[in-house]
Structures are given as structure tokens and as C-alpha cells.
PDB file of C-alpha atoms in Angstrom:
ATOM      1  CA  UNK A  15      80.724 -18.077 -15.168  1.00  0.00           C
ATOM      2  CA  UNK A  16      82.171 -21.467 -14.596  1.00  0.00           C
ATOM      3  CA  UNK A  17      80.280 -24.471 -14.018  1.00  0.00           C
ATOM      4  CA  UNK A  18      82.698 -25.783 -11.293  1.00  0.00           C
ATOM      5  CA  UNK A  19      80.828 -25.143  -7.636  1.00  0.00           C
ATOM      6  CA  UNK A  20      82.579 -23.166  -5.450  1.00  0.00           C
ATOM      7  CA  UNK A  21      83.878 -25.434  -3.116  1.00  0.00           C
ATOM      8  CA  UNK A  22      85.606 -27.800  -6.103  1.00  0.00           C
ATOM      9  CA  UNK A  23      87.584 -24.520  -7.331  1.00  0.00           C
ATOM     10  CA  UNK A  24      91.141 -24.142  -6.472  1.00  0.00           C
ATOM     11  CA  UNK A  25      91.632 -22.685  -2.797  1.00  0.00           C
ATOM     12  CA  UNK A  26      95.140 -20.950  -3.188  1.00  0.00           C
ATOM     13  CA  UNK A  27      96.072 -17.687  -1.513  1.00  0.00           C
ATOM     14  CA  UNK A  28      94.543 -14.740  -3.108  1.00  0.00           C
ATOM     15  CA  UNK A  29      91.248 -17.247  -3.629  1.00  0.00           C
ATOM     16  CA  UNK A  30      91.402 -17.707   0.089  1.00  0.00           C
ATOM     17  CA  UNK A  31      91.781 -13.582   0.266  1.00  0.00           C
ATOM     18  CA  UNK A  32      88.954 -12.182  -1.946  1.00  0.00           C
ATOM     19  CA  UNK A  33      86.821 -15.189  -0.501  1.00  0.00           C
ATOM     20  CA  UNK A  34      87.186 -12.909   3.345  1.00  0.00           C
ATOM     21  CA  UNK A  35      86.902  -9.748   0.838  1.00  0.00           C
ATOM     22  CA  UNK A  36      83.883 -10.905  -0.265  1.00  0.00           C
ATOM     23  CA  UNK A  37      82.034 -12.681   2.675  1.00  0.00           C
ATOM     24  CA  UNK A  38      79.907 -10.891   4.939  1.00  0.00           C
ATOM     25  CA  UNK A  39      80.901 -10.051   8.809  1.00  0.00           C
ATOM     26  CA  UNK A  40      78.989 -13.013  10.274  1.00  0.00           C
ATOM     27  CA  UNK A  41      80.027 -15.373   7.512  1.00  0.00           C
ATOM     28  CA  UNK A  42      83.251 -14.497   9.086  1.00  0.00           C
ATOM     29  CA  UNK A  43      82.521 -15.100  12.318  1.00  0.00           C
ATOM     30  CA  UNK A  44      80.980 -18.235  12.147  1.00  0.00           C
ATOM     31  CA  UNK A  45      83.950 -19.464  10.499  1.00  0.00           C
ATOM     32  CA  UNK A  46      86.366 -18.725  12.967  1.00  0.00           C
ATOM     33  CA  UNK A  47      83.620 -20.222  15.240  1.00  0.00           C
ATOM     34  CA  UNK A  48      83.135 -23.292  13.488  1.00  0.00           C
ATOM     35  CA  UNK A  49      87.145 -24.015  13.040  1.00  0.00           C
ATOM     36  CA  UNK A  50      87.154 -22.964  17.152  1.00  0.00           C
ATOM     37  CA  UNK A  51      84.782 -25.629  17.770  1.00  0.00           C
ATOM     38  CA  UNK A  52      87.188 -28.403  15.123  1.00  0.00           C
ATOM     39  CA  UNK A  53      90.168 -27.293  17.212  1.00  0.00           C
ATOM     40  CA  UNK A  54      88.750 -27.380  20.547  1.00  0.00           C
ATOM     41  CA  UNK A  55      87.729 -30.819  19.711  1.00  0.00           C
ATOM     42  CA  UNK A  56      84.127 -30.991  20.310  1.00  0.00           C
ATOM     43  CA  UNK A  57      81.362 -31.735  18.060  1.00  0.00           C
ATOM     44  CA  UNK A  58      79.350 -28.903  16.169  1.00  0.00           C
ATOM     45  CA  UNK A  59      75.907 -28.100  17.388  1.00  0.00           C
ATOM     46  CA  UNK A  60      74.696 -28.755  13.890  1.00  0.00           C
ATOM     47  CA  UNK A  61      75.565 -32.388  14.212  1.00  0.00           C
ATOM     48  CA  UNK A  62      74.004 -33.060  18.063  1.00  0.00           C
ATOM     49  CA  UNK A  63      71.163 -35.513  18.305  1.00  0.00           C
ATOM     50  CA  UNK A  64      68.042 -36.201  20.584  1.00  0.00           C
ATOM     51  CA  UNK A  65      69.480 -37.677  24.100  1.00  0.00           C
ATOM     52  CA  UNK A  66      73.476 -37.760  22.630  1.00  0.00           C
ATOM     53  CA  UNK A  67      76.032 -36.531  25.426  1.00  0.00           C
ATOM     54  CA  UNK A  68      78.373 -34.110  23.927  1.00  0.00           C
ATOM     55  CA  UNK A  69      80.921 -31.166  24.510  1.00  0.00           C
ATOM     56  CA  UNK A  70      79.755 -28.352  22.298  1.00  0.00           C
ATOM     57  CA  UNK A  71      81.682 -24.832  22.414  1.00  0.00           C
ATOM     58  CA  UNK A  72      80.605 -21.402  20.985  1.00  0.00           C
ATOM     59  CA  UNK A  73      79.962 -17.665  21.524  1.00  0.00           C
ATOM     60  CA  UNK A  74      76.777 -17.097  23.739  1.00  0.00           C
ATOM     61  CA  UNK A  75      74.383 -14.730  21.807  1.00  0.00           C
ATOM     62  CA  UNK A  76      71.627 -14.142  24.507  1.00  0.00           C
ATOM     63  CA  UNK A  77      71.402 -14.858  27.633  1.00  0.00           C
ATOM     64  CA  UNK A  78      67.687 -14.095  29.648  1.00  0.00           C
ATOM     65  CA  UNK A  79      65.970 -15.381  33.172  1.00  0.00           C
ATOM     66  CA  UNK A  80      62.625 -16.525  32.074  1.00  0.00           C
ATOM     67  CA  UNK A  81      61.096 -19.028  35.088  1.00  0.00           C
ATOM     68  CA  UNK A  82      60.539 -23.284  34.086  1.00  0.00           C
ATOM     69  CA  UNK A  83      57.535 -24.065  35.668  1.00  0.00           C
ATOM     70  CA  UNK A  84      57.580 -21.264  38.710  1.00  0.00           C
ATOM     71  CA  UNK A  85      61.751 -22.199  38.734  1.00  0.00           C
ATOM     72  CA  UNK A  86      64.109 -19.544  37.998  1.00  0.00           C
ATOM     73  CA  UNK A  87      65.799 -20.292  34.946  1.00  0.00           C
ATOM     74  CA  UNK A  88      68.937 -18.862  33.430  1.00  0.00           C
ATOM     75  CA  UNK A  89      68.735 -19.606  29.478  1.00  0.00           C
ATOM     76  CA  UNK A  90      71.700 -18.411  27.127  1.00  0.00           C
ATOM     77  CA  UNK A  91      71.605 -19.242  23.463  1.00  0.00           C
ATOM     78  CA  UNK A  92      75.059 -20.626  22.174  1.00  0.00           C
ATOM     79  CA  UNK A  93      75.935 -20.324  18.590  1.00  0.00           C
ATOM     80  CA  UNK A  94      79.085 -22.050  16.803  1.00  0.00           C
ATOM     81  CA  UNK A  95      78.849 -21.295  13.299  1.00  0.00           C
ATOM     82  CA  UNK A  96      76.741 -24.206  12.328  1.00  0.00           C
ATOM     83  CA  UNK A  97      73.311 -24.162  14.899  1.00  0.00           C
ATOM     84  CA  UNK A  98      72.125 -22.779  17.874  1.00  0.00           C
ATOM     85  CA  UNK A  99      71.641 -24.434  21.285  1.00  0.00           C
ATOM     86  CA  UNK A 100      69.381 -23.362  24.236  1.00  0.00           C
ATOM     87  CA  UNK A 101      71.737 -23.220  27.587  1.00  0.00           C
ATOM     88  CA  UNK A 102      69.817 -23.908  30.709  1.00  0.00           C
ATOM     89  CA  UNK A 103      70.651 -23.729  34.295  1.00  0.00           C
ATOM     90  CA  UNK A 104      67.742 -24.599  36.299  1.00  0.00           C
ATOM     91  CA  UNK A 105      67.297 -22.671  39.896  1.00  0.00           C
ATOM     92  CA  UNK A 106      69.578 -20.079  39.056  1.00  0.00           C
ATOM     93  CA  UNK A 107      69.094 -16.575  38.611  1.00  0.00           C
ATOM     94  CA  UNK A 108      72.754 -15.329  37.182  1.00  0.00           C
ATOM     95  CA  UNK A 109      76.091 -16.429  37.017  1.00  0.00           C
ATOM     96  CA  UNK A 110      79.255 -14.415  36.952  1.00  0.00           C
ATOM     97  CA  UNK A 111      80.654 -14.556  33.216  1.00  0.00           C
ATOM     98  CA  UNK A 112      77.959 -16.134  31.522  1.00  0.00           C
ATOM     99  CA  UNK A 113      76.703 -12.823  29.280  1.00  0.00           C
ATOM    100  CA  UNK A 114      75.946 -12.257  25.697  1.00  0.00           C
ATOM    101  CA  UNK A 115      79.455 -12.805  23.565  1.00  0.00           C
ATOM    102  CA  UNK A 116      81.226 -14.896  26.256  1.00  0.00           C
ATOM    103  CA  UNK A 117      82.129 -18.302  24.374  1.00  0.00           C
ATOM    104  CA  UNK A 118      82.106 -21.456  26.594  1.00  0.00           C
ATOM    105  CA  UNK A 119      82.522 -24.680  26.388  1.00  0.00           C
ATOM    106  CA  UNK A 120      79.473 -26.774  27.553  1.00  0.00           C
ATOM    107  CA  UNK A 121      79.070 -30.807  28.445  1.00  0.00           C
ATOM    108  CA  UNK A 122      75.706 -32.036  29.473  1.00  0.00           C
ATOM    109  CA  UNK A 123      73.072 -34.975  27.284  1.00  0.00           C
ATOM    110  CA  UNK A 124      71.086 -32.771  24.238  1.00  0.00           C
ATOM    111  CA  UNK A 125      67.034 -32.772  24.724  1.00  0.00           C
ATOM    112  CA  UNK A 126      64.790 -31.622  22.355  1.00  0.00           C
ATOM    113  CA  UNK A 127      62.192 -29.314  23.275  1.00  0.00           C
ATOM    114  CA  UNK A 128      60.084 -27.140  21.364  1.00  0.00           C
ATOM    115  CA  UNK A 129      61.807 -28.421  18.268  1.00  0.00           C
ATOM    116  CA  UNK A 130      65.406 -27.126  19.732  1.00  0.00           C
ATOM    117  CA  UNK A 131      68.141 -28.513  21.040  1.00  0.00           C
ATOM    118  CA  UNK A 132      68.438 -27.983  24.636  1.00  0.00           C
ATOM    119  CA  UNK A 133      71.207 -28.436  27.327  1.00  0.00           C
ATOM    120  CA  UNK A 134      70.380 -28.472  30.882  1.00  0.00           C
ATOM    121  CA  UNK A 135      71.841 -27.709  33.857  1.00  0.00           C
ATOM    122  CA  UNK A 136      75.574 -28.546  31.639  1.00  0.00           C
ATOM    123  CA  UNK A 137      79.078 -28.556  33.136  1.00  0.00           C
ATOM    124  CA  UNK A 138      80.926 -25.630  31.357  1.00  0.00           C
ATOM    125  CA  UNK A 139      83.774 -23.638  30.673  1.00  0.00           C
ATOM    126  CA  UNK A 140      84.138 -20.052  30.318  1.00  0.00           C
ATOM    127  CA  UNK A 141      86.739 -19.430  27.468  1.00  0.00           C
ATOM    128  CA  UNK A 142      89.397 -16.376  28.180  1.00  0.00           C
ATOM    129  CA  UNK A 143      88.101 -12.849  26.589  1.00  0.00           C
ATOM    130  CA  UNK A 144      90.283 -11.586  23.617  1.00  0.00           C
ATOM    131  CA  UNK A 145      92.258 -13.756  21.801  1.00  0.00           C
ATOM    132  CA  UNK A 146      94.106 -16.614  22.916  1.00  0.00           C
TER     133      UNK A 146
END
């Protein structure tokens, strides 16, 4: 075993190849999520602060209506490879697209609450299905 870490070895071709050999099916998703998000130009979830406005994009993992203080609440979880962010439109009880898998792009000021990062009520994006 070499003492080199990983990410210092040399990345050529067939590294590049047995590394996606190797890596598990959500290690390869989050990837492609993660270089989604660098190419879409918006900022990964994992780097959001308390009360920062962003643009965040990802692939919406759940999406449930669970009532805010006797408000309907539509909350979708949005993953991009680095963290997880709670999606919430207050007063709503569905929206056509938004569904487990969909990626979006979402704008809207980050809250914490409950120890996670929260965006409510965001302006958003549904991304096309498939590849683009």
C-alpha cells in the first residue's frame, strides 16, 4: 500500500475507470450531482449558511404534506451530493412535478431549524426528466 492519499495519486484514464468500477451506486450519483450543481452554477448545499440567499440545485429524495402550525405544508428533501436541504412551500398541498427524483433548482434565504437547513416558500425550477 502506498502512503500517497488517494486524492494526491495520479488521476489518468484507467485510474479514473476502476475508480467508477470500484465506487458504490450512490457514490456515483452524488458525483454526477455534485458536478450538476458546479455546472449549473450554484452553490452546494454543503456550503449554505444560517440566513445566506442562495441558488442550490439537486435531485428531490422525499417529498411529504405534514401541516406547520395547522398550515398545510408541502416539504421535499433535496440532495446534491454534498448535504441535504428541507424544501418548504407553506399553504400548499401539492404541486405538479415536484415528486421524489425530480431535480430542481431552488432560490430562496437558508434558515436553520431543527438543526437543518431549511428553504421556504423558494422560487424554483423544475429540471427536464432524462438527460439533457
Amino acid at each position: 500500500m502506498s502512503a500517497v492519499p488517494r486524492s494526491e495519486k495520479p488521476s489518468g484514464r484507467f485510474r479514473r475507470m476502476l475508480d467508477r468500477l470500484s465506487s458504490s451506486q450512490e457514490d456515483l450519483e452524488s458525483e454526477e450531482l455534485r458536478e450538476d450543481a458546479a455546472t449549473a452554477g450554484c452553490v452546494r448545499i454543503g456550503d449554505c449558511h444560517d440566513r445566506q440567499i442562495v441558488t442550490v440545485t439537486g435531485t428531490l429524495r422525499t417529498v411529504t404534506l405534514r401541516p406547520r402550525a395547522g398550515v398545510p405544508a408541502l416539504e421535499a428533501e433535496l440532495f446534491d451530493g454534498t448535504a441535504a436541504l428541507d424544501v418548504v412551500w407553506l399553504g400548499r398541498r401539492s404541486i405538479v412535478g415536484i415528486e421524489p427524483g425530480r431535480r430542481l433548482i431552488a432560490s430562496g434565504r437558508i434558515s436553520m431549524s431543527r438543526g437543518r437547513r431549511v428553504l421556504f416558500n423558494p422560487k424554483y425550477e423544475l429540471r427536464p426528466l432524462g438527460r439533457e
